[in-house]
Tab-separated table of C-alpha atoms and ligand atoms in Angstrom:
chain	number	residue	atom	x	y	z
A	277	GLY	CA	-100.488	59.776	-44.166
A	278	ALA	CA	-101.181	58.123	-40.815
A	279	LYS	CA	-98.144	56.541	-39.154
A	280	TRP	CA	-97.765	52.767	-39.389
A	281	ALA	CA	-95.333	50.208	-38.019
A	282	TYR	CA	-94.541	46.502	-38.139
A	283	THR	CA	-95.438	45.836	-34.479
A	284	GLY	CA	-97.642	47.238	-31.747
A	285	PRO	CA	-100.817	49.319	-32.052
A	286	ASP	CA	-99.828	50.570	-35.542
A	287	GLY	CA	-98.756	47.109	-36.689
A	288	GLU	CA	-99.871	45.313	-39.858
A	289	HIS	CA	-103.202	44.062	-38.458
A	290	HIS	CA	-104.217	47.719	-37.945
A	291	TRP	CA	-102.992	49.149	-41.271
A	292	SER	CA	-106.426	48.806	-42.946
A	293	LYS	CA	-107.968	51.311	-40.503
A	294	HIS	CA	-106.162	54.189	-42.234
A	295	TYR	CA	-105.179	52.383	-45.465
A	296	PRO	CA	-108.224	50.449	-46.752
A	297	PHE	CA	-106.347	48.679	-49.588
A	298	CYS	CA	-104.253	46.875	-46.927
A	299	GLY	CA	-107.426	44.920	-46.070
A	300	GLY	CA	-108.273	44.297	-49.732
A	301	THR	CA	-107.393	41.773	-52.419
A	302	PHE	CA	-104.269	41.171	-54.496
A	303	GLN	CA	-102.061	41.792	-51.462
A	304	SER	CA	-98.353	41.054	-51.158
A	305	PRO	CA	-96.214	39.335	-50.088
A	306	ILE	CA	-97.374	35.742	-50.526
A	307	ASP	CA	-96.049	32.270	-49.830
A	308	ILE	CA	-94.858	30.828	-53.152
A	309	GLN	CA	-95.887	27.156	-53.241
A	310	THR	CA	-93.732	25.519	-55.890
A	311	GLN	CA	-96.167	22.626	-56.449
A	312	LEU	CA	-98.835	25.113	-57.630
A	313	LEU	CA	-96.641	27.120	-60.034
A	314	ARG	CA	-97.680	27.381	-63.685
A	315	PHE	CA	-94.852	27.481	-66.237
A	316	ASP	CA	-95.377	30.339	-68.722
A	317	PRO	CA	-93.123	30.086	-71.806
A	318	THR	CA	-93.832	33.727	-72.706
A	319	LEU	CA	-91.977	34.964	-69.597
A	320	ARG	CA	-88.707	36.391	-70.977
A	321	PRO	CA	-85.438	36.881	-69.086
A	322	ILE	CA	-85.461	40.145	-67.111
A	323	GLU	CA	-83.440	42.780	-68.989
A	324	LEU	CA	-82.248	45.885	-67.175
A	325	GLN	CA	-80.854	48.774	-69.225
A	326	ASN	CA	-78.221	51.297	-68.048
A	327	TYR	CA	-77.556	49.529	-64.754
A	328	ASN	CA	-73.753	49.733	-65.010
A	329	LEU	CA	-73.389	53.111	-63.328
A	330	SER	CA	-70.031	54.882	-63.140
A	331	ALA	CA	-68.381	55.672	-59.790
A	332	ASN	CA	-68.229	59.393	-60.527
A	333	GLU	CA	-72.030	59.448	-60.326
A	334	GLN	CA	-73.645	59.538	-56.853
A	335	LEU	CA	-76.769	57.825	-55.471
A	336	THR	CA	-78.729	58.866	-52.383
A	337	LEU	CA	-78.790	56.271	-49.600
A	338	GLY	CA	-81.486	57.099	-47.041
A	339	ASN	CA	-83.316	55.901	-43.953
A	340	ASN	CA	-87.052	56.564	-44.361
A	341	GLY	CA	-87.992	55.091	-40.999
A	342	HIS	CA	-89.319	51.879	-42.559
A	343	SER	CA	-86.325	50.683	-44.567
A	344	ILE	CA	-83.047	51.831	-46.048
A	345	GLN	CA	-83.444	52.874	-49.656
A	346	LEU	CA	-81.057	53.615	-52.472
A	347	SER	CA	-82.212	56.042	-55.164
A	348	LEU	CA	-81.766	54.853	-58.759
A	349	PRO	CA	-81.175	57.021	-61.839
A	350	ARG	CA	-84.154	57.452	-64.154
A	351	ARG	CA	-82.163	56.267	-67.161
A	352	MET	CA	-82.225	52.757	-65.659
A	353	TYR	CA	-85.216	50.741	-66.860
A	354	LEU	CA	-86.661	47.304	-67.516
A	355	SER	CA	-86.996	46.513	-71.219
A	356	SER	CA	-88.472	43.011	-71.050
A	357	LEU	CA	-92.021	43.938	-69.984
A	358	PRO	CA	-94.956	45.074	-72.207
A	359	HIS	CA	-94.310	48.678	-71.070
A	360	ARG	CA	-91.062	50.409	-70.100
A	361	TYR	CA	-90.668	50.376	-66.310
A	362	THR	CA	-88.247	53.042	-65.088
A	363	ALA	CA	-86.223	52.495	-61.909
A	364	ALA	CA	-87.095	54.564	-58.831
A	365	GLN	CA	-85.438	53.062	-55.768
A	366	LEU	CA	-84.361	49.891	-54.091
A	367	HIS	CA	-84.847	49.008	-50.409
A	368	PHE	CA	-84.628	46.061	-48.066
A	369	HIS	CA	-86.607	43.989	-45.557
A	370	TRP	CA	-84.793	41.975	-42.926
A	371	GLY	CA	-85.128	40.074	-39.651
A	372	SER	CA	-83.387	40.779	-36.371
A	373	GLU	CA	-80.121	39.894	-34.690
A	374	HIS	CA	-81.830	37.127	-32.711
A	375	LEU	CA	-84.124	35.947	-35.513
A	376	PRO	CA	-82.190	36.083	-38.804
A	377	VAL	CA	-85.283	35.590	-40.971
A	378	GLY	CA	-86.904	38.636	-42.530
A	379	SER	CA	-87.875	38.105	-46.151
A	380	GLU	CA	-91.399	39.082	-47.185
A	381	HIS	CA	-91.968	36.404	-49.806
A	382	THR	CA	-91.578	32.830	-48.548
A	383	VAL	CA	-91.086	29.679	-50.632
A	384	ASN	CA	-92.969	26.582	-49.450
A	385	GLY	CA	-93.234	28.302	-46.057
A	386	ARG	CA	-89.506	29.005	-45.876
A	387	GLN	CA	-88.611	32.555	-44.878
A	388	PHE	CA	-85.200	33.824	-45.984
A	389	ALA	CA	-82.891	36.132	-44.010
A	390	ALA	CA	-83.826	39.245	-45.958
A	391	GLU	CA	-85.247	40.500	-49.255
A	392	MET	CA	-84.284	43.307	-51.622
A	393	HIS	CA	-86.901	45.139	-53.700
A	394	MET	CA	-86.161	47.214	-56.783
A	395	VAL	CA	-89.189	49.472	-57.371
A	396	LEU	CA	-89.904	50.628	-60.943
A	397	PHE	CA	-92.828	52.530	-62.484
A	398	ASN	CA	-94.579	52.378	-65.874
A	399	SER	CA	-92.988	55.409	-67.546
A	400	ASP	CA	-94.790	54.752	-70.852
A	401	LYS	CA	-98.030	55.823	-69.130
A	402	TYR	CA	-97.143	57.834	-65.998
A	403	PRO	CA	-94.813	60.828	-65.376
A	404	ASN	CA	-93.444	59.636	-62.010
A	405	ILE	CA	-93.766	56.950	-59.356
A	406	SER	CA	-96.172	58.911	-57.162
A	407	VAL	CA	-98.703	59.145	-59.992
A	408	ALA	CA	-98.073	55.509	-60.993
A	409	ALA	CA	-98.220	54.085	-57.440
A	410	ASP	CA	-102.030	53.618	-57.300
A	411	LYS	CA	-102.609	52.570	-60.953
A	412	SER	CA	-103.234	48.869	-61.631
A	413	ASP	CA	-100.441	48.836	-64.280
A	414	GLY	CA	-98.343	51.413	-62.434
A	415	LEU	CA	-95.522	49.531	-60.725
A	416	ALA	CA	-93.170	46.603	-61.133
A	417	VAL	CA	-91.033	45.351	-58.267
A	418	LEU	CA	-88.104	42.931	-58.613
A	419	GLY	CA	-87.678	40.838	-55.481
A	420	VAL	CA	-84.380	39.189	-54.563
A	421	LEU	CA	-84.302	36.678	-51.704
A	422	ILE	CA	-81.234	36.974	-49.481
A	423	GLU	CA	-79.520	34.213	-47.501
A	424	VAL	CA	-76.662	34.477	-44.990
A	425	GLY	CA	-73.511	32.919	-46.423
A	426	GLU	CA	-70.641	34.261	-48.526
A	427	PHE	CA	-69.638	37.930	-48.221
A	428	ASN	CA	-71.308	40.027	-50.942
A	429	PRO	CA	-68.969	42.672	-52.437
A	430	ALA	CA	-71.886	44.367	-54.245
A	431	PHE	CA	-73.810	44.946	-51.002
A	432	ALA	CA	-70.596	46.226	-49.416
A	433	GLN	CA	-70.648	49.086	-51.942
A	434	PHE	CA	-73.471	50.768	-49.996
A	435	LEU	CA	-73.408	48.960	-46.626
A	436	LYS	CA	-70.078	50.659	-45.874
A	437	TYR	CA	-71.986	53.974	-45.678
A	438	ILE	CA	-74.894	52.932	-43.453
A	439	ASP	CA	-73.402	54.502	-40.313
A	440	GLY	CA	-74.372	57.793	-41.965
A	441	ILE	CA	-78.066	56.839	-42.094
A	442	LYS	CA	-78.559	55.284	-38.674
A	443	TYR	CA	-81.578	57.489	-37.928
A	444	LYS	CA	-84.860	58.308	-39.661
A	445	ASP	CA	-84.650	60.944	-42.438
A	446	GLN	CA	-80.843	60.816	-42.595
A	447	ARG	CA	-79.343	60.498	-46.081
A	448	VAL	CA	-75.881	60.287	-47.580
A	449	GLN	CA	-74.520	60.428	-51.124
A	450	VAL	CA	-72.714	57.244	-52.168
A	451	PRO	CA	-70.631	56.583	-55.305
A	452	ALA	CA	-72.741	54.717	-57.875
A	453	PHE	CA	-71.815	51.177	-58.840
A	454	ASN	CA	-72.984	48.314	-61.063
A	455	ILE	CA	-76.557	47.690	-59.826
A	456	ARG	CA	-76.650	44.454	-61.829
A	457	SER	CA	-74.214	43.010	-59.304
A	458	LEU	CA	-76.935	43.160	-56.612
A	459	LEU	CA	-79.145	40.795	-58.628
A	460	PRO	CA	-78.825	37.006	-58.951
A	461	VAL	CA	-76.700	35.602	-61.772
A	462	LEU	CA	-79.700	34.066	-63.571
A	463	LEU	CA	-82.351	36.639	-64.491
A	464	ASP	CA	-84.366	34.097	-66.476
A	465	GLU	CA	-85.561	32.077	-63.485
A	466	TYR	CA	-88.308	33.882	-61.585
A	467	TYR	CA	-91.823	33.748	-60.145
A	468	ARG	CA	-94.446	36.233	-61.477
A	469	TYR	CA	-97.781	37.310	-59.981
A	470	ASP	CA	-100.062	40.323	-59.578
A	471	GLY	CA	-99.847	41.905	-56.138
A	472	SER	CA	-99.454	45.046	-54.124
A	473	LEU	CA	-97.131	47.321	-52.221
A	474	THR	CA	-96.183	45.494	-49.035
A	475	THR	CA	-96.374	48.708	-47.024
A	476	PRO	CA	-99.231	51.160	-46.631
A	477	PRO	CA	-101.012	52.317	-48.724
A	478	CYS	CA	-100.827	48.670	-50.049
A	479	TYR	CA	-102.032	49.697	-53.518
A	480	PRO	CA	-102.757	46.582	-55.667
A	481	SER	CA	-100.581	48.080	-58.380
A	482	VAL	CA	-97.522	45.846	-58.523
A	483	LEU	CA	-96.417	43.352	-61.168
A	484	TRP	CA	-94.203	41.186	-58.960
A	485	THR	CA	-91.112	39.359	-60.144
A	486	VAL	CA	-89.363	37.289	-57.459
A	487	PHE	CA	-86.150	35.650	-58.604
A	488	LYS	CA	-85.923	31.928	-57.891
A	489	ASN	CA	-82.265	32.012	-56.887
A	490	PRO	CA	-81.298	33.851	-53.692
A	491	VAL	CA	-78.135	35.911	-53.292
A	492	THR	CA	-75.956	35.679	-50.179
A	493	ILE	CA	-74.565	38.246	-47.776
A	494	SER	CA	-72.238	37.478	-44.856
A	495	LEU	CA	-73.498	37.286	-41.277
A	496	LYS	CA	-71.543	40.486	-40.537
A	497	GLN	CA	-73.329	42.213	-43.433
A	498	PHE	CA	-76.711	40.903	-42.225
A	499	LEU	CA	-76.015	42.144	-38.685
A	500	ALA	CA	-75.089	45.564	-40.080
A	501	LEU	CA	-78.654	45.757	-41.465
A	502	ALA	CA	-80.266	44.211	-38.383
A	503	THR	CA	-78.434	46.151	-35.659
A	504	ALA	CA	-77.120	49.453	-37.047
A	505	ILE	CA	-80.340	51.053	-38.257
A	506	TYR	CA	-83.015	52.885	-36.238
A	507	SER	CA	-86.537	53.839	-37.252
A	508	SER	CA	-86.460	56.773	-34.818
A	509	HIS	CA	-84.973	60.244	-35.305
A	510	GLN	CA	-81.498	60.931	-33.868
A	511	GLN	CA	-82.766	63.473	-31.326
A	512	GLU	CA	-85.344	61.053	-29.875
A	513	SER	CA	-84.357	59.934	-26.366
A	514	ALA	CA	-85.435	56.284	-26.817
A	515	PRO	CA	-83.871	54.898	-30.027
A	516	VAL	CA	-86.063	52.288	-31.752
A	517	ALA	CA	-84.048	49.656	-33.660
A	518	MET	CA	-85.343	49.002	-37.175
A	519	ASN	CA	-85.641	45.263	-37.625
A	520	SER	CA	-88.176	42.646	-38.672
A	521	ASN	CA	-89.496	45.234	-41.129
A	522	TYR	CA	-91.406	42.635	-43.145
A	523	ARG	CA	-95.108	42.077	-43.761
A	524	LYS	CA	-96.350	38.521	-43.279
A	525	PRO	CA	-97.588	36.489	-46.271
A	526	GLN	CA	-101.108	37.417	-47.434
A	527	TYR	CA	-103.914	35.286	-48.893
A	528	THR	CA	-103.207	34.153	-52.451
A	529	ASP	CA	-106.963	33.579	-53.073
A	530	ASN	CA	-107.376	32.436	-56.681
A	531	ARG	CA	-104.204	34.055	-58.000
A	532	VAL	CA	-101.930	31.747	-59.966
A	533	VAL	CA	-98.179	32.255	-59.555
A	534	LEU	CA	-96.421	31.868	-62.894
A	535	CYS	CA	-92.832	30.755	-63.334
A	536	SER	CA	-90.380	31.336	-66.179
A	537	PHE	CA	-88.653	27.974	-65.793
A	538	GLN	CA	-89.475	24.268	-65.793
A	539	GLY	CA	-88.288	21.586	-63.392
B	1579	5EF	N1	-92.166	46.534	-50.497
B	1579	5EF	S1	-92.605	47.651	-51.531
B	1579	5EF	O1	-91.783	47.528	-52.724
B	1579	5EF	O2	-94.019	47.546	-51.762
B	1579	5EF	C1	-92.258	49.234	-50.851
B	1579	5EF	C2	-91.812	49.381	-49.559
B	1579	5EF	F1	-91.647	48.322	-48.731
B	1579	5EF	C3	-91.453	50.629	-49.066
B	1579	5EF	F2	-91.014	50.735	-47.777
B	1579	5EF	C4	-91.556	51.745	-49.842
B	1579	5EF	S2	-91.061	53.285	-49.189
B	1579	5EF	O3	-91.335	54.333	-50.104
B	1579	5EF	O4	-89.649	53.111	-48.894
B	1579	5EF	C5	-91.883	53.598	-47.676
B	1579	5EF	C6	-93.341	53.454	-47.788
B	1579	5EF	O5	-93.878	53.712	-49.020
B	1579	5EF	C7	-92.043	51.621	-51.139
B	1579	5EF	N2	-92.147	52.801	-51.858
B	1579	5EF	C8	-92.820	52.996	-53.102
B	1579	5EF	C9	-94.306	52.668	-53.010
B	1579	5EF	C10	-95.079	53.854	-53.560
B	1579	5EF	C11	-94.073	54.922	-53.749
B	1579	5EF	C12	-94.253	56.244	-54.133
B	1579	5EF	C13	-93.131	57.074	-54.221
B	1579	5EF	C14	-91.865	56.579	-53.926
B	1579	5EF	C15	-91.686	55.249	-53.535
B	1579	5EF	C16	-92.813	54.457	-53.506
B	1579	5EF	C17	-92.385	50.355	-51.643
B	1579	5EF	F3	-92.809	50.200	-52.904
B	1580	ZN	ZN1	-90.233	46.216	-50.214
């Protein structure tokens, strides 16, 4: 499809020219206003199956020009939703060295340093993520807010390989690890709403789950994300640093954000 970016003439205010859904409804991310949340007692703790991967298995870590993404094995899935959602990939959104705020979802207007997204597709109904991507019940994304603080040994498991994916379309194989360790401790405290992909083609096909509790990474780990990655190919003369790869909050309109917790 047509190229898009986070700034300049192909930036987010121009996405809808080539990707009409980006100018539509049910868009993500949004600002989560905690005073307007509705507690829903039917929201069960998130349950991931087969996330404890063994080190003799390998995952593909890649730079797709918009983010860094880690492939996930198809045997990993979410079992706590009405349909089985099978894992596809996880990727990140972050700020820049000089502006360490880069999450997509905000909470009461507060933007966090970064955000991790685990993308899953409805494998009860669709054969793969590409077919599921534009179906209203096609995708589920788990969002994890990231703050700068304590060193995160789980993130280190793949961050130590990012010098191999500095440029667009580079990929490396990394030893698999326990993907659960990337998620917050409490999987029963989250926000839930209907939204979209936050990148073109912005399909309104995502059941969003954003965990209430952030995880932390160290400043050094944040800077690795914000300074070591380029959205340009290696052979290009002018390297373009990949940072601030986040879409701004969209209109909530009359969507109600549910929450799985009280108080
Ligand atoms: N923030 S987000 O969760 O909405 C989101 C992204 F931010 C993002 F960058 C990607 S991508 O594939 O890495 C690049 C552009 O699609 C995807 N990729 C998904 C979307 C559709 C699709 C189809 C095949 C493989 C991956 C994806 C995504 F779901
Ligand atoms: Zn994302």
